[in-house]
Amino acid sequence: MSSHPGPESPSERYRASVERAAEAKTYLGGFIRTLEFELDDFQREACLSLQTGRGVLVAAPTGAGKTIVGEFAIYLALQRGLKAFYTTPIKALSNQKYSELAAKYGAAQVGLLTGDTSINGDAPVVVMTTEVLRNMLYADSDTLDDLGFVVMDEVHYLADRFRGAVWEEVIIHLPSEVQVASLSATVSNAEEFGAWLDTVRGQTDVIVSEHRPVPLWQHVMVGRKIVDLFAGDTSFDEIAPAGEVEGSEAGAAQETATTASLTASIQPAVTAELPGRAGFEVNPELLSMARAESQMNFRGRFGHGGRSQRRNQRSQRDEPQSAQRSPVRKASRPQVIASLDRQDLLPAITFIFSRAGCDAAVAQCVAAGLWLTTEAEQLLIAQRVDEAAQDIPSDDLDVLGFWSWRDGLMRGLAAHHAGMLPTFKEVVEKLFVDGLVKAVFATETLALGVNMPARCVVLEKLDKFNGEAHVNITAGEYTQLTGRAGRRGIDVEGHAVVLWQPGTDPAAVAGLASRRTYPLNSSFRPTYNMSINLLAQFGRPRAREILESSFAQFQADRSVVGLARQVRSREESIAGFSKAMTCHLGDFTEYARLRRALGDAETTASRSTSRARKSLTEDSLSRLLPGDVVDVPAGKSPGLAVVLSSDHESREPRPAVMTLDNQLRRIGLHDVEGPLSPITRIRIPKSFNAKVPKSRRDLASSVRNAIREHRPPAPPRRDDDFGRASAAPNQEKRIAELRRELRAHPCHGCSEREDHARWSERWWKLRQETDGLIRQIQGRTNTIAKTFDRVCGVLTGYGYLETSDTGVLSISADGQRLRRIYGEKDLLISQSLRMGAFNDLDAAEIAALASVLVYQAKREDRGLRPKMPSVSLESAVDTVVHEWSALEDIEEANKLPLTGEPELGLVWPIFKWAKGRHLQDVLSGTDLAAGDFVRWVKQVIDLLDQLADIPNLDPRIVRLCSEAIKLIKRGVVAYSSVA
């Protein structure tokens, strides 16, 4: 809440009185009268901009009250008889905002549109996911009539590499008369983003606030003791003064430096003062703890004692951080919550970057006998939970883990992650906001805008698994997570607590807490659907202009200025190097060229041999057939293995095999050292089932018998000559010629030849780097339009676009179909329809096939291709996979992002669900959580709904898509997650 000093003179008091009276007559005055609190300065400034007809970009910390600006935009629309759309990045946030607005304005005035939910879509105020609005714009929907305002909540989501482009599409395509209120987390390049908005939307004001209305205090929990991170009273606003917004490039560099420092081992002397934050020191108690821990590990690794020392040296290389010794005994999760409770720091959100970890945390607290609720609160919780579960069939409750979930809630404990049933998550959110649930263990997805503020936020670790490796969290992520601490109007202050782990560097933690670096970088790129819709609506010349107006191109054009400056500076250095390598005997530039040509020729000869050997190895793997027995020389499980399925079509063949210890795996180039030939062959019985242990044991026994009996392998297929790779012709001759030319050159006899050569190498290296910068400048000029041209080339090749005699592009009938297909695999879905993949399927099979086109398995969940439920579905999947393989080759040739591989892991669960099977049967034998299953089924419903709405599609397929939706929209999937 902002406070203003009172006027000092009668004239000032009179002027303030006149201004208040004038404001009271405006829309803003009317809006303020509906509130129970005074507006902060940044809120008032943004609202005034909207009232005067301007757009706004509001960037402020989590919990600062940005959404008030969005609510004023809605108020303005209703007062002026216009429509307002409120867009969010995730369905959970859309559902939550819909409930809030419906409670405020009445259910008749508010609608909700997400991929799987449609409520009162023609209402004057509609909450929706951003994709829904994008689809409306491309379809030129009547719902857009009388649209006056669009609120884009969490607009910084446009940096998301998978979905971010949708935000830019909406901003670019909204009618010019629509005012846009963009609400963002604090970003370090808000001015740059605002300048782009001003370019594409017209007058847009950028309003940045670094101030948190509830002060945030930073702590570290050492054992069960909570210690201040900073020496003295240092809060969030003091660490990052208002108005200090670092540039995107500098911010990114600082964030990288901070992240890197987290991985550094702690030295006996630890820096106590923050770089660039003179006067703010890390708590000496934490620094002493770090020194003591460092010295303990130093003595343990390098202390006296031969055998102990050698053992420590051997294990030092791969010792995990958690294995390091520490004078601090780490508190358990129940102990952490109990400590927070004793210090009146509940309710708290503990971020654990693992779903299993969140569920385990609740179970551990329950097992420890932790109760955080009173009897009266338990009665309220039981009532709320039982009401939410009344529509769930009793036989589903056990599968959903309902009873353990309920038990945790009764104690004031809950998990919150994407694997939970949406209904369960919503109950947790409401109970937490109402203060009935006191401790939530959540994954980072909770930080994406769901309104669940807490008094305290706890971070268990400062690293997370990003799908490929464990990486440190960035300063931006730290700010986003800890921003949940401090409930406006409830808490006097918020608290962020980092748990002390072995190897914790207090200075690095302070570095994370003290930086507000979150640069917003565009992820925009033209997709097939976007491109064909632009062409249909605007034609090619105008479509290219529109794409050139994207934030991605705006950022690329700005970066060119800095690159050009670097080129000018390097050209001056190159001129100096050229002078330094001048030789009195001849042209040293020519001599240096010969030296490089010789080095390149020798490298090329070596690489040619290596490439030829790799090609032969790939060929040998692609020729392996089921029943071939091979000796795998390397990899995870070296030794004898029998091929279960071949892999002829992949660019890098990975046939599936079973080892003699009954392990199923795939072998690839990294498992072999050269071409692989079968040593014998067996017959795999038709009844063989890789999932049955006895089948695997029997097959392994057959392999051993074949080896014992020295059975010969199958006769050679085609040309199985895996000989040594020969060098490319004339390469050795070329190398010999270059050596002769080099020795004959006048500069070869120069006494200062090597000095000249060193200057020449510097000249060459700098010339290469400068040429690279020039290429970057050329590449960033019109880069989005060039990508668009390549996309159009692919669409023309497939027949979705047709070129007239005058060179004008038009949309074919198949292209019109593609215009109505939205998703990451848009062109693959269209091709699958076109090639008849859906033609011979019934409703349940169509649902299963749709899952192939939307599901994305985790990397570790990908295994052998399962047998399909029916012959017709097997044929349909073959068609999809074949089309994907051909499309990937074309995309690679055109330097376009590759379409994701079709995933078959959801086929059986969806097929069983469509056939009416019980949830327990559906999930049995899979690693799918109930929440994940529901989420993927809803995405399948979304795709089927799109297909059913495609104009001129085969009526039979349209009817079956609608039937498929009815088959799978039942049970847990049909439970409404909107109150």
CSV table of C-alpha atoms in Angstrom, one decimal, residues 423-642:
chain,number,residue,atom,x,y,z
A,423,THR,CA,-10.3,-32.0,-8.8
A,424,PHE,CA,-7.8,-32.9,-6.0
A,425,LYS,CA,-5.5,-30.1,-6.9
A,426,GLU,CA,-8.3,-27.6,-6.8
A,427,VAL,CA,-9.4,-28.8,-3.4
A,428,VAL,CA,-5.8,-28.4,-2.1
A,429,GLU,CA,-5.6,-24.8,-3.6
A,430,LYS,CA,-8.9,-23.7,-2.0
A,431,LEU,CA,-8.1,-25.2,1.4
A,432,PHE,CA,-4.7,-23.6,1.4
A,433,VAL,CA,-6.0,-20.2,0.5
A,434,ASP,CA,-8.6,-20.5,3.3
A,435,GLY,CA,-5.8,-21.4,5.8
A,436,LEU,CA,-7.0,-24.9,6.5
A,437,VAL,CA,-4.1,-26.7,4.8
A,438,LYS,CA,-0.9,-25.4,6.5
A,439,ALA,CA,1.9,-27.1,4.6
A,440,VAL,CA,2.0,-27.9,0.8
A,441,PHE,CA,4.8,-29.8,-0.9
A,442,ALA,CA,4.8,-28.6,-4.5
A,443,THR,CA,6.7,-28.9,-7.8
A,444,GLU,CA,7.7,-25.7,-9.6
A,445,THR,CA,4.6,-25.7,-11.7
A,446,LEU,CA,2.7,-24.1,-8.8
A,447,ALA,CA,4.8,-21.0,-9.3
A,448,LEU,CA,3.2,-20.4,-12.8
A,449,GLY,CA,0.5,-18.1,-11.6
A,450,VAL,CA,-1.9,-20.3,-9.5
A,451,ASN,CA,-3.0,-18.0,-6.6
A,452,MET,CA,-1.6,-19.8,-3.6
A,453,PRO,CA,0.3,-17.2,-1.5
A,454,ALA,CA,1.9,-18.4,1.7
A,455,ARG,CA,3.6,-16.9,4.7
A,456,CYS,CA,6.8,-18.9,4.0
A,457,VAL,CA,8.4,-20.6,1.1
A,458,VAL,CA,10.9,-23.3,1.6
A,459,LEU,CA,13.4,-24.5,-1.1
A,460,GLU,CA,14.8,-28.0,-0.3
A,461,LYS,CA,17.5,-27.7,-2.9
A,462,LEU,CA,18.9,-25.2,-5.4
A,463,ASP,CA,19.1,-27.6,-8.3
A,464,LYS,CA,16.6,-29.6,-10.3
A,465,PHE,CA,16.4,-32.2,-13.0
A,466,ASN,CA,15.5,-30.5,-16.4
A,467,GLY,CA,14.8,-33.8,-18.2
A,468,GLU,CA,18.4,-34.3,-19.2
A,469,ALA,CA,20.6,-33.4,-16.3
A,470,HIS,CA,20.6,-31.8,-12.8
A,471,VAL,CA,21.1,-28.0,-13.2
A,472,ASN,CA,21.2,-25.2,-10.7
A,473,ILE,CA,18.1,-22.9,-10.6
A,474,THR,CA,18.5,-19.4,-12.0
A,475,ALA,CA,18.1,-16.2,-10.2
A,476,GLY,CA,14.9,-15.6,-12.2
A,477,GLU,CA,13.5,-19.0,-11.0
A,478,TYR,CA,14.5,-18.3,-7.4
A,479,THR,CA,12.6,-15.0,-7.5
A,480,GLN,CA,9.6,-16.7,-9.1
A,481,LEU,CA,9.5,-19.4,-6.4
A,482,THR,CA,10.1,-17.3,-3.4
A,483,GLY,CA,7.7,-14.6,-4.7
A,484,ARG,CA,4.8,-16.7,-3.2
A,485,ALA,CA,5.9,-15.8,0.3
A,486,GLY,CA,3.9,-13.0,2.0
A,487,ARG,CA,0.1,-12.7,1.8
A,488,ARG,CA,-1.1,-9.2,1.1
A,489,GLY,CA,-3.5,-8.0,3.7
A,490,ILE,CA,-2.7,-11.0,6.0
A,491,ASP,CA,1.0,-11.1,6.6
A,492,VAL,CA,3.2,-8.3,7.9
A,493,GLU,CA,6.2,-10.0,6.2
A,494,GLY,CA,7.0,-13.0,4.0
A,495,HIS,CA,9.9,-15.4,4.5
A,496,ALA,CA,12.0,-17.5,2.1
A,497,VAL,CA,13.9,-20.4,3.6
A,498,VAL,CA,16.7,-22.4,1.9
A,499,LEU,CA,17.5,-25.7,3.6
A,500,TRP,CA,21.2,-26.1,4.3
A,501,GLN,CA,22.7,-29.0,2.3
A,502,PRO,CA,26.3,-30.3,2.4
A,503,GLY,CA,28.3,-28.0,0.2
A,504,THR,CA,26.0,-25.0,0.5
A,505,ASP,CA,27.7,-21.7,-0.4
A,506,PRO,CA,26.0,-18.9,1.5
A,507,ALA,CA,27.5,-16.2,-0.8
A,508,ALA,CA,26.0,-18.0,-3.9
A,509,VAL,CA,22.6,-18.3,-2.2
A,510,ALA,CA,22.8,-14.5,-1.4
A,511,GLY,CA,23.7,-13.9,-5.1
A,512,LEU,CA,20.5,-15.7,-6.2
A,513,ALA,CA,18.4,-13.7,-3.7
A,514,SER,CA,19.9,-10.4,-4.7
A,515,ARG,CA,19.4,-10.4,-8.4
A,516,ARG,CA,16.3,-9.8,-10.4
A,517,THR,CA,17.6,-11.0,-13.8
A,518,TYR,CA,14.8,-12.6,-15.8
A,519,PRO,CA,15.3,-11.5,-19.5
A,520,LEU,CA,12.3,-12.1,-21.7
A,521,ASN,CA,13.4,-13.7,-25.0
A,522,SER,CA,11.0,-14.6,-27.8
A,523,SER,CA,10.5,-18.2,-28.8
A,524,PHE,CA,8.5,-17.3,-31.9
A,525,ARG,CA,8.7,-19.3,-35.1
A,526,PRO,CA,6.3,-19.8,-38.0
A,527,THR,CA,4.5,-23.1,-37.8
A,528,TYR,CA,2.6,-24.9,-40.6
A,529,ASN,CA,-0.8,-23.9,-39.2
A,530,MET,CA,0.2,-20.3,-38.5
A,531,SER,CA,1.7,-19.9,-42.0
A,532,ILE,CA,-1.2,-21.3,-43.9
A,533,ASN,CA,-3.7,-19.2,-41.8
A,534,LEU,CA,-1.6,-16.1,-42.5
A,535,LEU,CA,-1.5,-16.9,-46.3
A,536,ALA,CA,-5.3,-17.5,-46.3
A,537,GLN,CA,-6.1,-14.2,-44.6
A,538,PHE,CA,-3.5,-11.8,-45.9
A,539,GLY,CA,-1.6,-13.3,-48.9
A,540,ARG,CA,2.1,-13.9,-49.0
A,541,PRO,CA,3.5,-10.3,-49.1
A,542,ARG,CA,1.4,-9.1,-46.2
A,543,ALA,CA,2.1,-12.4,-44.2
A,544,ARG,CA,5.8,-11.8,-44.5
A,545,GLU,CA,5.4,-8.2,-43.2
A,546,ILE,CA,3.3,-9.5,-40.2
A,547,LEU,CA,5.9,-12.0,-39.3
A,548,GLU,CA,8.6,-9.4,-39.5
A,549,SER,CA,6.7,-7.5,-36.8
A,550,SER,CA,7.2,-10.3,-34.3
A,551,PHE,CA,9.1,-9.8,-31.0
A,552,ALA,CA,11.6,-12.4,-32.2
A,553,GLN,CA,12.5,-10.3,-35.2
A,554,PHE,CA,12.4,-7.1,-33.1
A,555,GLN,CA,15.0,-8.6,-30.8
A,556,ALA,CA,17.1,-9.9,-33.7
A,557,ASP,CA,17.2,-6.5,-35.3
A,558,ARG,CA,18.2,-4.8,-32.1
A,559,SER,CA,21.0,-7.3,-31.6
A,560,VAL,CA,22.4,-6.5,-35.1
A,561,VAL,CA,23.4,-3.0,-33.9
A,562,GLY,CA,25.7,-4.5,-31.2
A,563,LEU,CA,27.1,-7.1,-33.7
A,564,ALA,CA,28.0,-4.4,-36.2
A,565,ARG,CA,29.9,-2.5,-33.6
A,566,GLN,CA,31.9,-5.7,-32.8
A,567,VAL,CA,32.7,-6.2,-36.5
A,568,ARG,CA,34.1,-2.6,-36.9
A,569,SER,CA,36.4,-3.1,-33.8
A,570,ARG,CA,37.7,-6.5,-35.1
A,571,GLU,CA,38.4,-5.2,-38.6
A,572,GLU,CA,40.8,-2.7,-37.0
A,573,SER,CA,42.6,-5.5,-35.2
A,574,ILE,CA,42.8,-7.6,-38.3
A,575,ALA,CA,44.5,-4.7,-40.1
A,576,GLY,CA,47.2,-4.6,-37.3
A,577,PHE,CA,47.7,-8.4,-37.5
A,578,SER,CA,48.1,-8.2,-41.3
A,579,LYS,CA,50.9,-5.7,-40.9
A,580,ALA,CA,52.7,-7.8,-38.2
A,581,MET,CA,52.8,-10.9,-40.4
A,582,THR,CA,54.4,-9.2,-43.4
A,583,CYS,CA,57.4,-11.1,-44.7
A,584,HIS,CA,60.3,-9.6,-46.8
A,585,LEU,CA,60.7,-12.8,-48.8
A,586,GLY,CA,57.2,-13.1,-50.2
A,587,ASP,CA,53.5,-13.2,-49.7
A,588,PHE,CA,53.0,-14.7,-46.2
A,589,THR,CA,49.3,-14.6,-46.6
A,590,GLU,CA,49.6,-17.1,-49.5
A,591,TYR,CA,52.1,-19.2,-47.5
A,592,ALA,CA,49.7,-19.3,-44.5
A,593,ARG,CA,46.9,-20.4,-46.9
A,594,LEU,CA,49.0,-23.4,-48.0
A,595,ARG,CA,49.6,-24.4,-44.4
A,596,ARG,CA,46.0,-24.3,-43.5
A,597,ALA,CA,45.0,-26.2,-46.7
A,598,LEU,CA,47.5,-28.9,-45.8
A,599,GLY,CA,46.1,-29.2,-42.2
A,600,ASP,CA,42.6,-29.2,-43.6
A,601,ALA,CA,43.4,-32.0,-46.1
A,602,GLU,CA,45.0,-34.2,-43.4
A,603,THR,CA,42.0,-33.7,-41.1
A,604,THR,CA,39.5,-34.4,-44.0
A,605,ALA,CA,41.3,-37.7,-44.9
A,606,SER,CA,41.1,-38.8,-41.2
A,607,ARG,CA,37.4,-37.9,-41.0
A,608,SER,CA,36.5,-39.6,-44.3
A,609,THR,CA,37.9,-42.9,-42.9
A,610,SER,CA,35.9,-42.4,-39.7
A,611,ARG,CA,32.7,-41.5,-41.6
A,612,ALA,CA,33.0,-44.6,-43.8
A,613,ARG,CA,33.4,-46.8,-40.8
A,614,LYS,CA,30.4,-45.3,-39.1
A,615,SER,CA,28.3,-45.8,-42.2
A,616,LEU,CA,29.3,-49.5,-42.4
A,617,THR,CA,28.4,-49.8,-38.7
A,618,GLU,CA,25.0,-48.2,-39.2
A,619,ASP,CA,24.4,-50.5,-42.2
A,620,SER,CA,25.2,-53.6,-40.2
A,621,LEU,CA,22.8,-52.6,-37.4
A,622,SER,CA,20.0,-52.0,-39.9
A,623,ARG,CA,20.5,-55.4,-41.4
A,624,LEU,CA,20.0,-57.3,-38.1
A,625,LEU,CA,16.9,-59.5,-38.1
A,626,PRO,CA,14.8,-61.0,-35.3
A,627,GLY,CA,16.6,-64.2,-34.1
A,628,ASP,CA,20.1,-63.0,-34.9
A,629,VAL,CA,22.5,-63.5,-32.0
A,630,VAL,CA,25.2,-60.9,-31.7
A,631,ASP,CA,28.1,-60.1,-29.3
A,632,VAL,CA,27.7,-56.5,-28.1
A,633,PRO,CA,31.2,-55.2,-27.3
A,634,ALA,CA,30.4,-52.1,-25.2
A,635,GLY,CA,27.6,-50.1,-23.7
A,636,LYS,CA,25.5,-50.7,-20.5
A,637,SER,CA,25.2,-54.5,-20.9
A,638,PRO,CA,28.0,-55.9,-23.1
A,639,GLY,CA,28.0,-59.5,-24.1
A,640,LEU,CA,25.7,-61.9,-26.1
A,641,ALA,CA,22.2,-60.7,-27.0
A,642,VAL,CA,19.4,-61.9,-29.3
